[in-house]
Coordinates of C-alpha atoms in Angstrom, one line a residue:
X1 CA -23.3 -16.6 20.4
X2 CA -22.8 -18.9 17.6
X3 CA -20.6 -17.8 14.8
X4 CA -21.6 -19.5 11.0
X5 CA -19.6 -19.0 7.6
X6 CA -21.8 -18.0 4.9
X7 CA -23.4 -20.9 3.6
X8 CA -25.6 -20.2 7.9
X9 CA -22.9 -23.2 9.1
X10 CA -21.8 -22.9 12.2
X11 CA -18.0 -22.6 13.0
X12 CA -17.3 -22.1 16.9
X13 CA -19.9 -22.7 19.7
X14 CA -20.2 -20.2 22.8
X15 CA -23.1 -19.5 25.2
X16 CA -25.9 -17.8 23.6
X17 CA -25.8 -15.0 26.3
X18 CA -22.6 -13.9 24.7
X19 CA -22.5 -10.9 21.9
X20 CA -20.7 -11.6 19.3
X21 CA -17.7 -9.0 19.9
X22 CA -17.5 -11.9 23.6
X23 CA -18.1 -14.8 21.4
X24 CA -15.0 -13.1 19.3
X25 CA -12.6 -12.6 21.6
X26 CA -12.9 -16.4 23.8
X27 CA -12.6 -19.0 19.7
X28 CA -9.5 -16.7 19.4
X29 CA -8.0 -17.0 23.6
X30 CA -9.5 -20.8 22.5
X31 CA -7.7 -20.4 18.6
X32 CA -10.6 -21.7 17.0
X33 CA -10.4 -22.1 13.6
X34 CA -12.8 -19.8 12.1
X35 CA -12.0 -20.3 7.7
X36 CA -14.8 -18.5 6.2
X37 CA -16.3 -16.3 9.1
X38 CA -19.0 -14.6 8.0
X39 CA -19.9 -11.5 10.0
X40 CA -23.2 -9.3 9.2
X41 CA -21.6 -5.6 7.9
X42 CA -21.1 -2.7 10.1
X43 CA -20.8 -5.2 13.3
X44 CA -19.3 -3.6 16.0
X45 CA -15.3 -4.8 16.4
X46 CA -13.5 -1.1 17.6
X47 CA -10.7 -2.1 19.7
X48 CA -11.1 -5.7 20.4
X49 CA -7.4 -7.4 20.8
X50 CA -8.2 -10.4 18.2
X51 CA -4.6 -10.9 17.4
X52 CA -3.0 -14.0 16.6
X53 CA -6.7 -14.7 14.6
X54 CA -6.9 -17.4 12.1
X55 CA -9.3 -16.2 9.0
X56 CA -8.5 -16.9 5.9
X57 CA -11.6 -16.1 3.3
X58 CA -13.3 -14.7 6.7
X59 CA -15.9 -12.2 5.2
X60 CA -15.8 -9.3 7.0
X61 CA -17.5 -6.3 4.1
X62 CA -18.1 -2.7 6.1
X63 CA -17.2 -4.0 9.9
X64 CA -15.5 -1.4 12.1
X65 CA -12.3 -2.3 13.9
X66 CA -11.4 0.5 14.5
X67 CA -9.0 0.7 16.7
X68 CA -8.5 -2.9 16.9
X69 CA -5.5 -4.8 17.8
X70 CA -5.3 -7.5 14.1
X71 CA -0.9 -8.7 15.0
X72 CA -0.2 -11.8 13.9
X73 CA -4.1 -12.5 12.2
X74 CA -4.1 -14.8 8.9
X75 CA -7.1 -13.0 7.0
X76 CA -5.7 -14.1 3.4
X77 CA -8.2 -14.1 1.0
X78 CA -10.5 -12.2 2.8
X79 CA -13.6 -10.3 2.0
X80 CA -12.7 -6.9 3.8
X81 CA -14.2 -4.4 1.1
X82 CA -15.5 -1.2 2.7
X83 CA -14.2 -1.8 5.9
X84 CA -13.0 1.2 8.6
X85 CA -9.3 -0.1 9.7
X86 CA -8.8 3.9 11.2
X87 CA -5.3 3.4 13.7
X88 CA -6.2 -0.6 13.5
X89 CA -2.5 -2.4 14.2
X90 CA -2.1 -5.6 11.7
X91 CA 1.7 -5.9 12.5
X92 CA 2.7 -9.2 10.5
X93 CA -0.6 -10.2 9.7
X94 CA -1.3 -12.3 6.3
X95 CA -3.7 -10.6 4.0
X96 CA -2.4 -11.9 0.7
X97 CA -5.1 -11.6 -1.8
X98 CA -7.9 -9.8 0.6
X99 CA -10.1 -7.7 -1.3
X100 CA -9.7 -3.9 0.8
X101 CA -11.4 -2.3 -1.7
X102 CA -13.2 1.7 -0.4
X103 CA -11.2 0.2 2.8
X104 CA -10.8 3.2 5.8
X105 CA -7.1 2.4 6.8
X106 CA -5.9 6.0 7.8
X107 CA -3.0 6.3 10.6
X108 CA -3.0 2.0 11.1
X109 CA -0.6 0.0 11.3
X110 CA 1.0 -3.1 9.2
X111 CA 4.6 -3.3 9.3
X112 CA 6.0 -7.4 8.1
X113 CA 2.3 -7.4 6.8
X114 CA 2.1 -9.8 4.0
X115 CA -0.6 -7.8 0.5
X116 CA 0.6 -9.3 -2.3
X117 CA -1.5 -9.9 -4.5
X118 CA -4.0 -7.6 -2.4
X119 CA -6.3 -5.4 -4.2
X120 CA -7.0 -2.0 -2.3
X121 CA -8.3 0.5 -4.4
X122 CA -9.9 3.4 -3.8
X123 CA -8.9 3.0 0.0
X124 CA -7.7 5.0 2.3
X125 CA -4.1 5.0 4.1
X126 CA -3.3 8.4 5.2
X127 CA -0.6 8.8 7.6
X128 CA -0.6 4.9 7.8
X129 CA 2.3 3.1 8.6
X130 CA 4.3 0.0 6.0
X131 CA 7.8 -0.9 6.8
X132 CA 8.7 -3.2 5.4
X133 CA 5.4 -4.3 4.3
X134 CA 4.7 -6.7 1.2
X135 CA 2.9 -5.6 -1.2
X136 CA 3.9 -7.4 -4.7
X137 CA 1.0 -7.7 -7.1
X138 CA -1.1 -5.7 -4.8
X139 CA -4.4 -3.0 -6.2
X140 CA -3.4 0.0 -4.9
X141 CA -5.4 2.3 -8.1
X142 CA -7.1 5.4 -6.8
X143 CA -5.8 5.3 -3.6
X144 CA -4.8 7.6 -0.4
X145 CA -1.8 7.4 0.4
X146 CA -0.4 11.0 1.3
X147 CA 2.3 10.4 4.1
X148 CA 2.3 7.5 5.0
X149 CA 5.6 5.1 5.7
X150 CA 6.3 2.7 2.8
X151 CA 10.2 2.8 4.6
X152 CA 12.1 -0.2 2.3
X153 CA 8.4 -2.0 1.3
X154 CA 8.2 -4.6 -1.1
X155 CA 5.8 -3.1 -4.0
X156 CA 7.7 -5.4 -7.0
X157 CA 5.0 -5.7 -9.9
X158 CA 2.2 -3.3 -7.8
X159 CA -0.2 -1.1 -9.5
X160 CA -0.5 2.4 -8.2
X161 CA -1.6 4.5 -10.8
X162 CA -3.1 7.1 -9.9
X163 CA -2.2 7.1 -6.3
X164 CA -1.9 9.9 -3.8
X165 CA 1.5 9.4 -2.6
X166 CA 2.6 12.9 -2.1
X167 CA 5.3 12.9 1.5
X168 CA 4.6 9.5 1.8
X169 CA 8.4 8.1 2.4
X170 CA 9.9 4.8 0.6
X171 CA 13.2 5.5 1.3
X172 CA 14.4 1.9 0.3
X173 CA 10.9 0.8 -1.3
X174 CA 11.8 -2.2 -4.3
X175 CA 9.4 -0.7 -6.7
X176 CA 10.8 -2.5 -9.8
X177 CA 8.1 -3.2 -13.1
X178 CA 5.2 -1.3 -10.5
X179 CA 3.1 1.0 -12.8
X180 CA 2.8 5.0 -11.5
X181 CA 1.6 6.2 -14.0
X182 CA -0.7 9.7 -13.2
X183 CA 0.6 8.7 -9.7
X184 CA 1.8 11.8 -7.3
X185 CA 4.5 12.2 -5.2
X186 CA 5.3 15.7 -5.0
X187 CA 7.9 15.9 -2.0
X188 CA 7.7 12.4 -1.7
X189 CA 11.4 10.5 -0.4
X190 CA 12.2 7.9 -2.8
X191 CA 15.5 8.0 -1.8
X192 CA 17.0 5.1 -3.1
X193 CA 14.4 3.2 -4.2
X194 CA 14.6 0.3 -6.6
X195 CA 12.2 2.0 -9.7
X196 CA 14.4 -0.5 -12.3
X197 CA 11.7 -1.0 -14.8
X198 CA 8.3 1.3 -13.4
X199 CA 5.7 2.4 -15.3
X200 CA 6.0 7.2 -15.1
X201 CA 3.6 8.1 -18.3
X202 CA 1.7 11.6 -16.6
X203 CA 3.4 11.1 -12.9
X204 CA 4.3 14.2 -11.4
X205 CA 6.9 13.9 -9.5
X206 CA 7.8 18.1 -8.4
X207 CA 10.0 18.0 -5.4
X208 CA 10.6 14.4 -5.0
X209 CA 14.6 13.1 -3.8
X210 CA 14.9 10.7 -5.6
X211 CA 18.9 10.5 -4.2
X212 CA 20.8 7.9 -6.1
X213 CA 17.1 5.5 -7.0
X214 CA 18.0 2.9 -9.3
X215 CA 15.2 4.4 -12.6
X216 CA 16.7 1.8 -15.2
X217 CA 15.1 1.4 -17.7
X218 CA 12.4 4.8 -16.8
X219 CA 11.7 6.7 -19.5
X220 CA 11.4 10.0 -17.8
X221 CA 10.1 11.9 -21.2
X222 CA 6.7 11.8 -19.4
X223 CA 6.6 12.7 -16.4
X224 CA 7.3 16.4 -14.0
X225 CA 10.5 16.3 -12.7
X226 CA 10.6 19.9 -11.4
X227 CA 12.5 21.0 -8.6
X228 CA 13.3 16.5 -7.9
X229 CA 16.1 15.9 -6.1
X230 CA 18.1 13.2 -8.2
X231 CA 22.0 13.7 -7.3
X232 CA 23.0 9.4 -8.1
X233 CA 20.4 8.6 -9.1
X234 CA 21.4 5.9 -11.7
X235 CA 19.3 5.8 -15.1
X236 CA 18.9 3.5 -18.5
X237 CA 20.8 5.1 -21.3
X238 CA 18.3 5.0 -23.5
X239 CA 15.3 6.6 -21.3
X240 CA 18.4 8.5 -20.0
X241 CA 19.2 10.3 -23.1
X242 CA 15.9 10.9 -23.9
X243 CA 15.5 12.2 -21.0
X244 CA 17.6 14.5 -21.0
X245 CA 16.7 16.1 -24.9
X246 CA 13.3 16.0 -23.8
X247 CA 14.8 18.9 -20.4
X248 CA 17.3 20.2 -22.9
X249 CA 20.0 18.6 -20.6
X250 CA 23.8 17.0 -21.0
X251 CA 24.3 13.6 -20.6
X252 CA 26.8 11.3 -21.0
X253 CA 26.8 7.6 -21.3
X254 CA 27.7 7.1 -17.9
X255 CA 24.2 5.6 -15.6
X256 CA 24.7 8.5 -13.1
X257 CA 21.9 12.0 -12.8
X258 CA 24.6 13.4 -11.2
X259 CA 22.6 17.3 -11.3
X260 CA 20.8 18.4 -7.8
X261 CA 18.2 19.5 -9.4
X262 CA 16.0 18.4 -12.5
X263 CA 14.1 20.6 -14.3
X264 CA 11.1 19.9 -16.5
X265 CA 9.2 21.8 -19.1
X266 CA 6.2 21.7 -17.0
X267 CA 5.0 23.3 -14.0
X268 CA 4.7 21.5 -10.5
X269 CA 1.9 21.5 -8.2
X270 CA -0.8 19.1 -11.5
X271 CA -2.1 17.3 -8.3
X272 CA -5.3 15.8 -9.2
X273 CA -6.1 15.5 -5.6

């Protein structure tokens, strides 16, 4: 069987009796350059071990990669729209500028992977592990990321607007200048997270743990912080004063918020999901 690119040009040739799955396994084993690989939608690659594959700019739209091993794979610039990556392992893979719009990544693992500038809009990654993963400048808007582990993940400048992050673990995550407007974060863990300059208008932080987080230049005036834990949270003087005035909390000129519970004038649980 031949593997082709979008123009129909052969990029890897094997015995015509081999299936697509076996041809791919052979190509990966031989360290073939599969740049621009084009696979038919709904191709079944479930549970295949394609670790180490070189597939930048591949077209994998709609492909079934359930349970696949994709460790240390080069998928930079690939089209993976509506791909099924349920319980797949993408650890340490390169996925810069990849298109994962509407992909299913439930229970997947992508620890240490690079999603720089990736498009993960309307993606379902519930219950996945993204420890120390790079999402700098990535677009995750309108995705479902409930219960995801983002421990020490890099999300500077990422678009997380309208994302369901309920009960997710963002401890020590870098969210500098991230867009979290209208995001849903009840019971999320943001301890020691760097949120300098993050946009938070309309976000729901009901019972969210913000202990020792850095909220400098973050305006909390239009954020639901009912029963949020904010011991030691650091915030800029201007936004701090505005937030305290809005909620009737006394404040001083230092940049540490030393209240165990920060009470909002709005009820919690305003989930849009």
